[in-house]
Each structure stands twice: as structure tokens, then as C-alpha cells.
């Protein structure tokens, strides 16, 4: 977030003031020129990636989901437990896929779409997920391409003001980016519908790339670092090795 903000808005790395809304969504608290007043961003981390999307004008939310076997139950049982997260129509699409693994991938694709919208509006948990329904299109996504055909219904009405960009980063990771109008703002020159189709939008950055231009925001503390390095890696979930 710091790298993005310092590069895009020319704010020195160590002068970037990040705060969170009461629901936990990080935002930039620096005083901005009016030209940048709608600038916003969102991050998601799951599986093997952390992803970030940012927008000069539209409201943005991002979510990444890794298709992983459920830890302690079969896929049909997992779907049964998750029944209320999706509408009947969404379940019909999920279950229409030809095998359980593809059903799971479609499940996580829908999940990423719902989360991306919830994260764009910043509501966190507690939103009635039955109010939003996705009509996904196309059913198959090629790895690395960006798709914008999927539509959302809110309370049964098609939401034309929101666009959803979907990408499969690799075999297992789906990313959804929700883009909508910020309340009370007049759209200027960037128009979400005018982007080139299939424009490749994610750039892979290594940890070194991320921190190369970093400036410490607190005095360096070698004891803190030694303590961090002495911690064990988190235990791996067994299920992630099954496929
Ligand atoms: C934070 C939340 C919005 C999403 O969490 P998540 O999907 O588990 O995690 P992600 O990796 O995608 O996103 C986490 C990041 O989103 C950002 N974030 C935190 N709260 C947020 C909010 N209210 N709105 C938008 N972004 C938020 C933060 O940057 C956070 O990373 P950080 O904690 O390292 O700073 C959380 O409120 C949540 O779990 N919502 C679940 C809602 C639900 O029921 N979804 C079911 C969909 S089918």
C-alpha cells in the first residue's frame, strides 16, 4: 500500500498515513489535493498471493480466493454448510460444473465476487449475502486474461453501475475486482467501460520489489527482527497437499 501510494501520489513512503474505517478497511488519511480526493485502494491475501487494486476515481474492492479442498468434510457436505452464502441460482451454476473440483473452483469464484463487492463498500461481515447474486460469464476463464462480463443483481435488480473484473492468476487462484461509483461524485475522464478487453492488469512483484524503495517508518529495532526470525512458520493445512 505504501509503495503504491508513494509512487502514484508522490507522497514520501514514511509520510503515508494509513488508517482504518470502523469496519477495518484501510484508507489514506493524508490531506489530498482535490484531483486525488477519490483515490482508493484495497488488498486481499489468500493462498500464494497478496493482491492489490487501486482506483483514482471509482470505488474499488478486491478479493482473491484459492481453490482448496475443505479441511474436514467432503465437498457436498461443505456446500451444505455454506448453503446460505449463495442464492439458488448461484448454486445451480456451481453444481452444474462437470466434477466436484470444478464445482469447488466455481464456488470460490462466486465467493471472490461477493467479497470484492463487500470490500468495495467496506461493510465487512453482517451483510445479508442473499441480497447479492452474480450471473457469471463466461463459465470458463482462461488463465491470465481479464474478463468483465459478469453481472451483479442487488435485491433482484441488475446493477449496471458496478463492474466486476475477473482473473484466474493460475490454476488455483481467482481474483475479483469490484468497481463502482463513489457516492456523490461525478465521474471524470477515466471510464471503466472504456478499458481494452483482456488488458493484463496484474503485475507480479517479489518481496524485494515491494521493499526496494522503502523508508523505515519507525527506528530500526534489531531485537524485534531477531524475535520475528525465531518464530516458527505456521503449520500447513494438510488438505492443501491433496491436489
Ligand atoms: C476483512 C473482510 C472484509 C474480508 O476478509 P477476508 O476475505 O478474510 O480477507 P482478505 O485477505 O480478502 O482481505 C483482508 C484485507 O482487507 C482489508 N479490509 C479489512 N476490513 C475491510 C473492510 N471492512 N472492507 C474492505 N477491506 C477491508 C484489509 O486490508 C485486510 O488486510 P489486513 O488485515 O492485512 O490489513 C472481513 O470482514 C470478512 O471476513 N468478511 C466476510 C464477509 C462474508 O461473509 N463473506 C462471504 C462471501 S460468500
PDB file of C-alpha atoms and ligand atoms in Angstrom:
ATOM      1  CA  UNK A   1       0.000   0.000   0.000  1.00  0.00           C
ATOM      2  CA  UNK A   2       2.831   2.354   0.861  1.00  0.00           C
ATOM      3  CA  UNK A   3       4.684   1.614  -2.351  1.00  0.00           C
ATOM      4  CA  UNK A   4       1.571   2.273  -4.424  1.00  0.00           C
ATOM      5  CA  UNK A   5       0.684   5.486  -2.633  1.00  0.00           C
ATOM      6  CA  UNK A   6       4.200   6.861  -2.630  1.00  0.00           C
ATOM      7  CA  UNK A   7       4.622   6.164  -6.346  1.00  0.00           C
ATOM      8  CA  UNK A   8       1.172   7.191  -7.555  1.00  0.00           C
ATOM      9  CA  UNK A   9       0.623  10.224  -5.367  1.00  0.00           C
ATOM     10  CA  UNK A  10       4.270  11.226  -4.803  1.00  0.00           C
ATOM     11  CA  UNK A  11       3.938  11.087  -1.034  1.00  0.00           C
ATOM     12  CA  UNK A  12       7.200  10.018   0.638  1.00  0.00           C
ATOM     13  CA  UNK A  13       6.945   6.424   1.903  1.00  0.00           C
ATOM     14  CA  UNK A  14       7.371   7.400   5.564  1.00  0.00           C
ATOM     15  CA  UNK A  15       4.816  10.225   5.320  1.00  0.00           C
ATOM     16  CA  UNK A  16       1.977   7.990   4.146  1.00  0.00           C
ATOM     17  CA  UNK A  17      -0.680   7.985   6.876  1.00  0.00           C
ATOM     18  CA  UNK A  18      -2.801   4.844   6.771  1.00  0.00           C
ATOM     19  CA  UNK A  19      -5.898   4.482   8.910  1.00  0.00           C
ATOM     20  CA  UNK A  20      -8.799   2.026   9.058  1.00  0.00           C
ATOM     21  CA  UNK A  21     -12.526   2.652   8.964  1.00  0.00           C
ATOM     22  CA  UNK A  22     -14.576   1.367  11.923  1.00  0.00           C
ATOM     23  CA  UNK A  23     -15.132  -1.814   9.837  1.00  0.00           C
ATOM     24  CA  UNK A  24     -11.395  -2.283   9.292  1.00  0.00           C
ATOM     25  CA  UNK A  25     -10.917  -1.033   5.707  1.00  0.00           C
ATOM     26  CA  UNK A  26      -7.551   0.736   5.321  1.00  0.00           C
ATOM     27  CA  UNK A  27      -7.614   4.192   3.744  1.00  0.00           C
ATOM     28  CA  UNK A  28      -5.199   7.023   3.140  1.00  0.00           C
ATOM     29  CA  UNK A  29      -5.573   9.688   5.800  1.00  0.00           C
ATOM     30  CA  UNK A  30      -3.208  12.292   4.277  1.00  0.00           C
ATOM     31  CA  UNK A  31      -4.757  15.546   3.094  1.00  0.00           C
ATOM     32  CA  UNK A  32      -5.012  15.144  -0.657  1.00  0.00           C
ATOM     33  CA  UNK A  33      -5.345  17.628  -3.474  1.00  0.00           C
ATOM     34  CA  UNK A  34      -8.893  17.593  -4.850  1.00  0.00           C
ATOM     35  CA  UNK A  35      -7.645  15.880  -8.019  1.00  0.00           C
ATOM     36  CA  UNK A  36      -6.757  12.840  -5.894  1.00  0.00           C
ATOM     37  CA  UNK A  37      -9.617  13.036  -3.439  1.00  0.00           C
ATOM     38  CA  UNK A  38     -11.317   9.870  -4.753  1.00  0.00           C
ATOM     39  CA  UNK A  39      -8.118   7.804  -4.802  1.00  0.00           C
ATOM     40  CA  UNK A  40      -8.723   4.493  -3.037  1.00  0.00           C
ATOM     41  CA  UNK A  41      -7.304   1.006  -2.884  1.00  0.00           C
ATOM     42  CA  UNK A  42      -7.948  -2.407  -1.389  1.00  0.00           C
ATOM     43  CA  UNK A  43      -5.892  -5.529  -0.726  1.00  0.00           C
ATOM     44  CA  UNK A  44      -6.597  -9.225  -0.324  1.00  0.00           C
ATOM     45  CA  UNK A  45      -4.340 -12.070   0.704  1.00  0.00           C
ATOM     46  CA  UNK A  46      -5.048 -15.760   0.473  1.00  0.00           C
ATOM     47  CA  UNK A  47      -3.223 -18.805  -0.813  1.00  0.00           C
ATOM     48  CA  UNK A  48       0.018 -17.905  -2.546  1.00  0.00           C
ATOM     49  CA  UNK A  49      -0.620 -14.228  -3.294  1.00  0.00           C
ATOM     50  CA  UNK A  50      -1.395 -10.849  -1.858  1.00  0.00           C
ATOM     51  CA  UNK A  51      -3.231  -8.713  -4.418  1.00  0.00           C
ATOM     52  CA  UNK A  52      -3.899  -5.006  -4.549  1.00  0.00           C
ATOM     53  CA  UNK A  53      -6.194  -2.909  -6.732  1.00  0.00           C
ATOM     54  CA  UNK A  54      -6.362   0.873  -6.746  1.00  0.00           C
ATOM     55  CA  UNK A  55      -8.525   3.441  -8.469  1.00  0.00           C
ATOM     56  CA  UNK A  56      -8.224   7.183  -8.993  1.00  0.00           C
ATOM     57  CA  UNK A  57     -11.989   7.674  -9.099  1.00  0.00           C
ATOM     58  CA  UNK A  58     -14.170   4.585  -8.820  1.00  0.00           C
ATOM     59  CA  UNK A  59     -14.740   2.751  -5.565  1.00  0.00           C
ATOM     60  CA  UNK A  60     -12.679  -0.439  -5.545  1.00  0.00           C
ATOM     61  CA  UNK A  61     -12.735  -3.761  -3.699  1.00  0.00           C
ATOM     62  CA  UNK A  62     -10.612  -6.826  -4.388  1.00  0.00           C
ATOM     63  CA  UNK A  63     -10.692 -10.432  -3.290  1.00  0.00           C
ATOM     64  CA  UNK A  64      -8.520 -13.437  -4.060  1.00  0.00           C
ATOM     65  CA  UNK A  65      -9.598 -16.993  -3.336  1.00  0.00           C
ATOM     66  CA  UNK A  66      -7.557 -20.156  -3.673  1.00  0.00           C
ATOM     67  CA  UNK A  67      -9.440 -23.305  -4.657  1.00  0.00           C
ATOM     68  CA  UNK A  68      -8.588 -25.662  -1.838  1.00  0.00           C
ATOM     69  CA  UNK A  69     -10.279 -28.809  -0.583  1.00  0.00           C
ATOM     70  CA  UNK A  70     -12.315 -28.211   2.584  1.00  0.00           C
ATOM     71  CA  UNK A  71     -10.324 -29.172   5.676  1.00  0.00           C
ATOM     72  CA  UNK A  72     -12.645 -31.551   7.449  1.00  0.00           C
ATOM     73  CA  UNK A  73     -15.561 -32.538   5.238  1.00  0.00           C
ATOM     74  CA  UNK A  74     -16.481 -33.753   1.782  1.00  0.00           C
ATOM     75  CA  UNK A  75     -17.237 -31.193  -0.921  1.00  0.00           C
ATOM     76  CA  UNK A  76     -21.030 -31.904  -0.887  1.00  0.00           C
ATOM     77  CA  UNK A  77     -21.067 -31.526   2.894  1.00  0.00           C
ATOM     78  CA  UNK A  78     -19.018 -28.318   2.685  1.00  0.00           C
ATOM     79  CA  UNK A  79     -21.521 -26.942   0.163  1.00  0.00           C
ATOM     80  CA  UNK A  80     -24.349 -27.912   2.509  1.00  0.00           C
ATOM     81  CA  UNK A  81     -22.740 -25.938   5.342  1.00  0.00           C
ATOM     82  CA  UNK A  82     -22.237 -22.937   3.036  1.00  0.00           C
ATOM     83  CA  UNK A  83     -25.775 -23.085   1.610  1.00  0.00           C
ATOM     84  CA  UNK A  84     -26.871 -19.681   2.869  1.00  0.00           C
ATOM     85  CA  UNK A  85     -23.899 -17.813   1.377  1.00  0.00           C
ATOM     86  CA  UNK A  86     -25.299 -18.112  -2.152  1.00  0.00           C
ATOM     87  CA  UNK A  87     -28.679 -17.932  -3.872  1.00  0.00           C
ATOM     88  CA  UNK A  88     -30.470 -20.875  -5.509  1.00  0.00           C
ATOM     89  CA  UNK A  89     -29.461 -19.595  -8.967  1.00  0.00           C
ATOM     90  CA  UNK A  90     -25.810 -19.366  -7.914  1.00  0.00           C
ATOM     91  CA  UNK A  91     -25.907 -22.902  -6.507  1.00  0.00           C
ATOM     92  CA  UNK A  92     -27.421 -24.152  -9.764  1.00  0.00           C
ATOM     93  CA  UNK A  93     -24.439 -22.722 -11.663  1.00  0.00           C
ATOM     94  CA  UNK A  94     -21.901 -24.050  -9.128  1.00  0.00           C
ATOM     95  CA  UNK A  95     -23.413 -27.540  -9.202  1.00  0.00           C
ATOM     96  CA  UNK A  96     -23.737 -27.584 -12.991  1.00  0.00           C
ATOM     97  CA  UNK A  97     -19.963 -27.903 -13.303  1.00  0.00           C
ATOM     98  CA  UNK A  98     -18.868 -31.315 -14.504  1.00  0.00           C
ATOM     99  CA  UNK A  99     -16.909 -32.564 -11.479  1.00  0.00           C
ATOM    100  CA  UNK A 100     -16.501 -31.742  -7.787  1.00  0.00           C
ATOM    101  CA  UNK A 101     -13.202 -29.944  -8.240  1.00  0.00           C
ATOM    102  CA  UNK A 102     -14.670 -27.648 -10.898  1.00  0.00           C
ATOM    103  CA  UNK A 103     -17.690 -27.074  -8.676  1.00  0.00           C
ATOM    104  CA  UNK A 104     -15.321 -26.026  -5.909  1.00  0.00           C
ATOM    105  CA  UNK A 105     -13.492 -23.661  -8.274  1.00  0.00           C
ATOM    106  CA  UNK A 106     -16.840 -22.130  -9.301  1.00  0.00           C
ATOM    107  CA  UNK A 107     -17.796 -21.850  -5.627  1.00  0.00           C
ATOM    108  CA  UNK A 108     -14.613 -19.867  -4.886  1.00  0.00           C
ATOM    109  CA  UNK A 109     -15.106 -17.740  -7.992  1.00  0.00           C
ATOM    110  CA  UNK A 110     -18.527 -16.702  -6.656  1.00  0.00           C
ATOM    111  CA  UNK A 111     -17.045 -16.193  -3.217  1.00  0.00           C
ATOM    112  CA  UNK A 112     -14.374 -13.825  -4.566  1.00  0.00           C
ATOM    113  CA  UNK A 113     -17.038 -11.869  -6.470  1.00  0.00           C
ATOM    114  CA  UNK A 114     -19.219 -11.421  -3.374  1.00  0.00           C
ATOM    115  CA  UNK A 115     -16.278 -10.447  -1.203  1.00  0.00           C
ATOM    116  CA  UNK A 116     -14.986  -7.957  -3.773  1.00  0.00           C
ATOM    117  CA  UNK A 117     -18.306  -6.104  -3.633  1.00  0.00           C
ATOM    118  CA  UNK A 118     -18.491  -6.222   0.171  1.00  0.00           C
ATOM    119  CA  UNK A 119     -14.925  -4.971   0.355  1.00  0.00           C
ATOM    120  CA  UNK A 120     -15.562  -2.149  -2.111  1.00  0.00           C
ATOM    121  CA  UNK A 121     -18.432  -0.858   0.017  1.00  0.00           C
ATOM    122  CA  UNK A 122     -16.409  -1.654   3.133  1.00  0.00           C
ATOM    123  CA  UNK A 123     -19.200  -3.283   5.137  1.00  0.00           C
ATOM    124  CA  UNK A 124     -17.322  -6.368   6.377  1.00  0.00           C
ATOM    125  CA  UNK A 125     -19.329  -9.183   7.910  1.00  0.00           C
ATOM    126  CA  UNK A 126     -23.036  -8.883   8.672  1.00  0.00           C
ATOM    127  CA  UNK A 127     -24.297  -8.117   5.159  1.00  0.00           C
ATOM    128  CA  UNK A 128     -27.135 -10.417   4.018  1.00  0.00           C
ATOM    129  CA  UNK A 129     -25.417 -12.312   1.212  1.00  0.00           C
ATOM    130  CA  UNK A 130     -28.754 -13.389  -0.288  1.00  0.00           C
ATOM    131  CA  UNK A 131     -29.242  -9.762  -1.373  1.00  0.00           C
ATOM    132  CA  UNK A 132     -26.467 -10.058  -3.948  1.00  0.00           C
ATOM    133  CA  UNK A 133     -26.459 -12.532  -6.789  1.00  0.00           C
ATOM    134  CA  UNK A 134     -23.935 -12.996  -9.560  1.00  0.00           C
ATOM    135  CA  UNK A 135     -24.606 -14.112 -13.117  1.00  0.00           C
ATOM    136  CA  UNK A 136     -21.140 -15.284 -14.080  1.00  0.00           C
ATOM    137  CA  UNK A 137     -19.965 -15.133 -17.672  1.00  0.00           C
ATOM    138  CA  UNK A 138     -18.163 -16.795 -19.349  1.00  0.00           C
ATOM    139  CA  UNK A 139     -18.256 -20.038 -17.372  1.00  0.00           C
ATOM    140  CA  UNK A 140     -14.620 -20.872 -18.165  1.00  0.00           C
ATOM    141  CA  UNK A 141     -11.880 -18.306 -17.592  1.00  0.00           C
ATOM    142  CA  UNK A 142      -8.505 -18.622 -19.268  1.00  0.00           C
ATOM    143  CA  UNK A 143      -5.528 -18.069 -17.010  1.00  0.00           C
ATOM    144  CA  UNK A 144      -4.099 -14.545 -17.230  1.00  0.00           C
ATOM    145  CA  UNK A 145      -6.987 -12.883 -19.064  1.00  0.00           C
ATOM    146  CA  UNK A 146      -9.222 -10.215 -17.599  1.00  0.00           C
ATOM    147  CA  UNK A 147     -12.989 -10.664 -18.004  1.00  0.00           C
ATOM    148  CA  UNK A 148     -15.681  -8.074 -17.390  1.00  0.00           C
ATOM    149  CA  UNK A 149     -18.878  -9.809 -18.428  1.00  0.00           C
ATOM    150  CA  UNK A 150     -20.151 -10.985 -15.032  1.00  0.00           C
ATOM    151  CA  UNK A 151     -23.166  -9.047 -13.749  1.00  0.00           C
ATOM    152  CA  UNK A 152     -24.476  -8.499 -10.248  1.00  0.00           C
ATOM    153  CA  UNK A 153     -28.070  -8.313  -9.080  1.00  0.00           C
ATOM    154  CA  UNK A 154     -28.781  -6.384  -5.896  1.00  0.00           C
ATOM    155  CA  UNK A 155     -32.151  -7.177  -4.335  1.00  0.00           C
ATOM    156  CA  UNK A 156     -33.154  -8.798  -7.637  1.00  0.00           C
ATOM    157  CA  UNK A 157     -32.285  -5.747  -9.784  1.00  0.00           C
ATOM    158  CA  UNK A 158     -29.399  -5.762 -12.247  1.00  0.00           C
ATOM    159  CA  UNK A 159     -26.711  -3.336 -11.019  1.00  0.00           C
ATOM    160  CA  UNK A 160     -25.413  -1.595 -14.126  1.00  0.00           C
ATOM    161  CA  UNK A 161     -23.252   0.811 -12.129  1.00  0.00           C
ATOM    162  CA  UNK A 162     -20.938  -1.892 -10.878  1.00  0.00           C
ATOM    163  CA  UNK A 163     -18.357  -3.687 -12.986  1.00  0.00           C
ATOM    164  CA  UNK A 164     -16.575  -6.881 -11.986  1.00  0.00           C
ATOM    165  CA  UNK A 165     -13.181  -7.753 -13.409  1.00  0.00           C
ATOM    166  CA  UNK A 166     -12.211 -11.373 -13.025  1.00  0.00           C
ATOM    167  CA  UNK A 167      -8.831 -13.026 -13.495  1.00  0.00           C
ATOM    168  CA  UNK A 168      -7.505 -16.505 -12.867  1.00  0.00           C
ATOM    169  CA  UNK A 169      -3.925 -15.886 -11.831  1.00  0.00           C
ATOM    170  CA  UNK A 170      -3.099 -19.585 -12.144  1.00  0.00           C
ATOM    171  CA  UNK A 171      -4.776 -22.995 -11.858  1.00  0.00           C
ATOM    172  CA  UNK A 172      -5.916 -22.355  -8.273  1.00  0.00           C
ATOM    173  CA  UNK A 173      -6.367 -18.612  -7.686  1.00  0.00           C
ATOM    174  CA  UNK A 174      -9.373 -16.493  -8.679  1.00  0.00           C
ATOM    175  CA  UNK A 175      -9.323 -12.729  -8.292  1.00  0.00           C
ATOM    176  CA  UNK A 176     -12.346 -10.463  -8.498  1.00  0.00           C
ATOM    177  CA  UNK A 177     -12.192  -6.662  -8.569  1.00  0.00           C
ATOM    178  CA  UNK A 178     -15.395  -4.717  -7.948  1.00  0.00           C
ATOM    179  CA  UNK A 179     -15.596  -1.211  -9.385  1.00  0.00           C
ATOM    180  CA  UNK A 180     -18.467   1.159  -8.698  1.00  0.00           C
ATOM    181  CA  UNK A 181     -19.277   4.823  -8.475  1.00  0.00           C
ATOM    182  CA  UNK A 182     -18.377   6.531  -5.238  1.00  0.00           C
ATOM    183  CA  UNK A 183     -21.394   8.144  -3.667  1.00  0.00           C
ATOM    184  CA  UNK A 184     -21.794  11.823  -4.516  1.00  0.00           C
ATOM    185  CA  UNK A 185     -19.085  12.064  -7.108  1.00  0.00           C
ATOM    186  CA  UNK A 186     -19.151  12.967 -10.753  1.00  0.00           C
ATOM    187  CA  UNK A 187     -17.076  10.680 -12.927  1.00  0.00           C
ATOM    188  CA  UNK A 188     -14.239  12.448 -14.682  1.00  0.00           C
ATOM    189  CA  UNK A 189     -12.109  11.212 -17.572  1.00  0.00           C
ATOM    190  CA  UNK A 190     -11.499   7.568 -16.622  1.00  0.00           C
ATOM    191  CA  UNK A 191     -14.355   5.318 -17.634  1.00  0.00           C
ATOM    192  CA  UNK A 192     -14.351   1.712 -16.505  1.00  0.00           C
ATOM    193  CA  UNK A 193     -16.156   0.534 -19.630  1.00  0.00           C
ATOM    194  CA  UNK A 194     -13.594   2.040 -21.984  1.00  0.00           C
ATOM    195  CA  UNK A 195     -10.664  -0.185 -20.976  1.00  0.00           C
ATOM    196  CA  UNK A 196      -9.233  -2.501 -23.594  1.00  0.00           C
ATOM    197  CA  UNK A 197     -10.669  -6.035 -23.339  1.00  0.00           C
ATOM    198  CA  UNK A 198      -8.295  -8.579 -21.853  1.00  0.00           C
ATOM    199  CA  UNK A 199      -5.851  -5.885 -20.802  1.00  0.00           C
ATOM    200  CA  UNK A 200      -3.382  -7.616 -18.489  1.00  0.00           C
ATOM    201  CA  UNK A 201      -3.668  -5.793 -15.244  1.00  0.00           C
ATOM    202  CA  UNK A 202      -1.732  -7.605 -12.564  1.00  0.00           C
ATOM    203  CA  UNK A 203       1.991  -7.134 -12.162  1.00  0.00           C
ATOM    204  CA  UNK A 204       3.803  -9.730 -10.086  1.00  0.00           C
ATOM    205  CA  UNK A 205       6.113  -8.157  -7.523  1.00  0.00           C
ATOM    206  CA  UNK A 206       8.552 -10.009  -5.330  1.00  0.00           C
ATOM    207  CA  UNK A 207       9.112  -9.056  -1.715  1.00  0.00           C
ATOM    208  CA  UNK A 208      12.360  -7.362  -2.789  1.00  0.00           C
ATOM    209  CA  UNK A 209      10.447  -5.317  -5.392  1.00  0.00           C
ATOM    210  CA  UNK A 210       7.994  -4.286  -2.711  1.00  0.00           C
ATOM    211  CA  UNK A 211      10.520  -3.028  -0.214  1.00  0.00           C
ATOM    212  CA  UNK A 212      13.264  -1.771  -2.549  1.00  0.00           C
ATOM    213  CA  UNK A 213      12.186   1.867  -2.290  1.00  0.00           C
ATOM    214  CA  UNK A 214      11.002   1.597   1.322  1.00  0.00           C
ATOM    215  CA  UNK A 215      11.981   4.051   4.023  1.00  0.00           C
ATOM    216  CA  UNK A 216      11.715   2.814   7.631  1.00  0.00           C
ATOM    217  CA  UNK A 217       8.682   4.326   9.353  1.00  0.00           C
ATOM    218  CA  UNK A 218       9.998   3.603  12.855  1.00  0.00           C
ATOM    219  CA  UNK A 219      13.562   3.387  14.170  1.00  0.00           C
ATOM    220  CA  UNK A 220      15.154   0.061  13.318  1.00  0.00           C
ATOM    221  CA  UNK A 221      14.940  -2.465  16.151  1.00  0.00           C
ATOM    222  CA  UNK A 222      17.227  -5.480  15.731  1.00  0.00           C
ATOM    223  CA  UNK A 223      15.772  -7.310  18.760  1.00  0.00           C
ATOM    224  CA  UNK A 224      12.319  -7.184  17.172  1.00  0.00           C
ATOM    225  CA  UNK A 225      13.732  -8.664  13.970  1.00  0.00           C
ATOM    226  CA  UNK A 226      15.608 -11.452  15.835  1.00  0.00           C
ATOM    227  CA  UNK A 227      12.395 -12.292  17.665  1.00  0.00           C
ATOM    228  CA  UNK A 228      10.451 -12.351  14.386  1.00  0.00           C
ATOM    229  CA  UNK A 229      13.024 -14.650  12.737  1.00  0.00           C
ATOM    230  CA  UNK A 230      12.958 -17.064  15.668  1.00  0.00           C
ATOM    231  CA  UNK A 231       9.219 -17.726  15.209  1.00  0.00           C
ATOM    232  CA  UNK A 232       8.162 -20.956  13.560  1.00  0.00           C
ATOM    233  CA  UNK A 233       6.379 -20.946  10.232  1.00  0.00           C
ATOM    234  CA  UNK A 234       2.619 -21.551  10.628  1.00  0.00           C
ATOM    235  CA  UNK A 235       1.563 -25.200  10.270  1.00  0.00           C
ATOM    236  CA  UNK A 236       0.422 -26.133   6.737  1.00  0.00           C
ATOM    237  CA  UNK A 237      -3.142 -27.403   6.333  1.00  0.00           C
ATOM    238  CA  UNK A 238      -2.970 -30.997   5.207  1.00  0.00           C
ATOM    239  CA  UNK A 239      -5.749 -30.560   2.660  1.00  0.00           C
ATOM    240  CA  UNK A 240      -3.694 -28.141   0.533  1.00  0.00           C
ATOM    241  CA  UNK A 241      -1.389 -31.039  -0.402  1.00  0.00           C
ATOM    242  CA  UNK A 242      -4.111 -33.356  -1.581  1.00  0.00           C
ATOM    243  CA  UNK A 243      -4.271 -31.908  -5.077  1.00  0.00           C
TER     244      UNK A 243
HETATM  245  C1  LIG B   1     -11.945  -8.064   6.032  1.00  0.00           C
HETATM  246  C2  LIG B   1     -13.105  -8.763   5.382  1.00  0.00           C
HETATM  247  C3  LIG B   1     -13.964  -7.736   4.657  1.00  0.00           C
HETATM  248  C4  LIG B   1     -12.574  -9.701   4.327  1.00  0.00           C
HETATM  249  O1  LIG B   1     -11.633 -10.555   4.836  1.00  0.00           O
HETATM  250  P1  LIG B   1     -11.006 -11.771   4.036  1.00  0.00           P
HETATM  251  O2  LIG B   1     -11.706 -12.020   2.760  1.00  0.00           O
HETATM  252  O3  LIG B   1     -10.903 -12.870   5.002  1.00  0.00           O
HETATM  253  O4  LIG B   1      -9.542 -11.299   3.757  1.00  0.00           O
HETATM  254  P2  LIG B   1      -8.849 -10.577   2.534  1.00  0.00           P
HETATM  255  O5  LIG B   1      -7.475 -11.055   2.507  1.00  0.00           O
HETATM  256  O6  LIG B   1      -9.612 -10.642   1.259  1.00  0.00           O
HETATM  257  O7  LIG B   1      -8.873  -9.045   2.952  1.00  0.00           O
HETATM  258  C5  LIG B   1      -8.242  -8.615   4.099  1.00  0.00           C
HETATM  259  C6  LIG B   1      -7.825  -7.190   3.879  1.00  0.00           C
HETATM  260  O8  LIG B   1      -8.943  -6.395   3.508  1.00  0.00           O
HETATM  261  C7  LIG B   1      -8.828  -5.112   4.088  1.00  0.00           C
HETATM  262  N1  LIG B   1     -10.041  -4.886   4.882  1.00  0.00           N
HETATM  263  C8  LIG B   1     -10.252  -5.073   6.213  1.00  0.00           C
HETATM  264  N2  LIG B   1     -11.512  -4.751   6.535  1.00  0.00           N
HETATM  265  C9  LIG B   1     -12.112  -4.352   5.394  1.00  0.00           C
HETATM  266  C10 LIG B   1     -13.408  -3.891   5.085  1.00  0.00           C
HETATM  267  N3  LIG B   1     -14.357  -3.752   6.012  1.00  0.00           N
HETATM  268  N4  LIG B   1     -13.692  -3.575   3.804  1.00  0.00           N
HETATM  269  C11 LIG B   1     -12.755  -3.698   2.859  1.00  0.00           C
HETATM  270  N5  LIG B   1     -11.495  -4.134   3.075  1.00  0.00           N
HETATM  271  C12 LIG B   1     -11.186  -4.455   4.340  1.00  0.00           C
HETATM  272  C13 LIG B   1      -7.567  -5.116   4.929  1.00  0.00           C
HETATM  273  O9  LIG B   1      -6.542  -4.531   4.163  1.00  0.00           O
HETATM  274  C14 LIG B   1      -7.301  -6.580   5.142  1.00  0.00           C
HETATM  275  O10 LIG B   1      -5.948  -6.919   5.216  1.00  0.00           O
HETATM  276  P3  LIG B   1      -5.114  -6.633   6.545  1.00  0.00           P
HETATM  277  O11 LIG B   1      -5.949  -7.146   7.661  1.00  0.00           O
HETATM  278  O12 LIG B   1      -3.843  -7.374   6.337  1.00  0.00           O
HETATM  279  O13 LIG B   1      -4.949  -5.163   6.579  1.00  0.00           O
HETATM  280  C15 LIG B   1     -13.904  -9.422   6.512  1.00  0.00           C
HETATM  281  O14 LIG B   1     -14.752  -8.510   7.048  1.00  0.00           O
HETATM  282  C16 LIG B   1     -14.673 -10.631   6.198  1.00  0.00           C
HETATM  283  O15 LIG B   1     -14.252 -11.691   6.541  1.00  0.00           O
HETATM  284  N6  LIG B   1     -15.855 -10.571   5.569  1.00  0.00           N
HETATM  285  C17 LIG B   1     -16.561 -11.797   5.249  1.00  0.00           C
HETATM  286  C18 LIG B   1     -17.894 -11.472   4.686  1.00  0.00           C
HETATM  287  C19 LIG B   1     -18.567 -12.737   4.214  1.00  0.00           C
HETATM  288  O16 LIG B   1     -19.430 -13.255   4.856  1.00  0.00           O
HETATM  289  N7  LIG B   1     -18.180 -13.247   3.032  1.00  0.00           N
HETATM  290  C20 LIG B   1     -18.765 -14.390   2.405  1.00  0.00           C
HETATM  291  C21 LIG B   1     -18.725 -14.229   0.917  1.00  0.00           C
HETATM  292  S1  LIG B   1     -19.554 -15.531   0.101  1.00  0.00           S
END
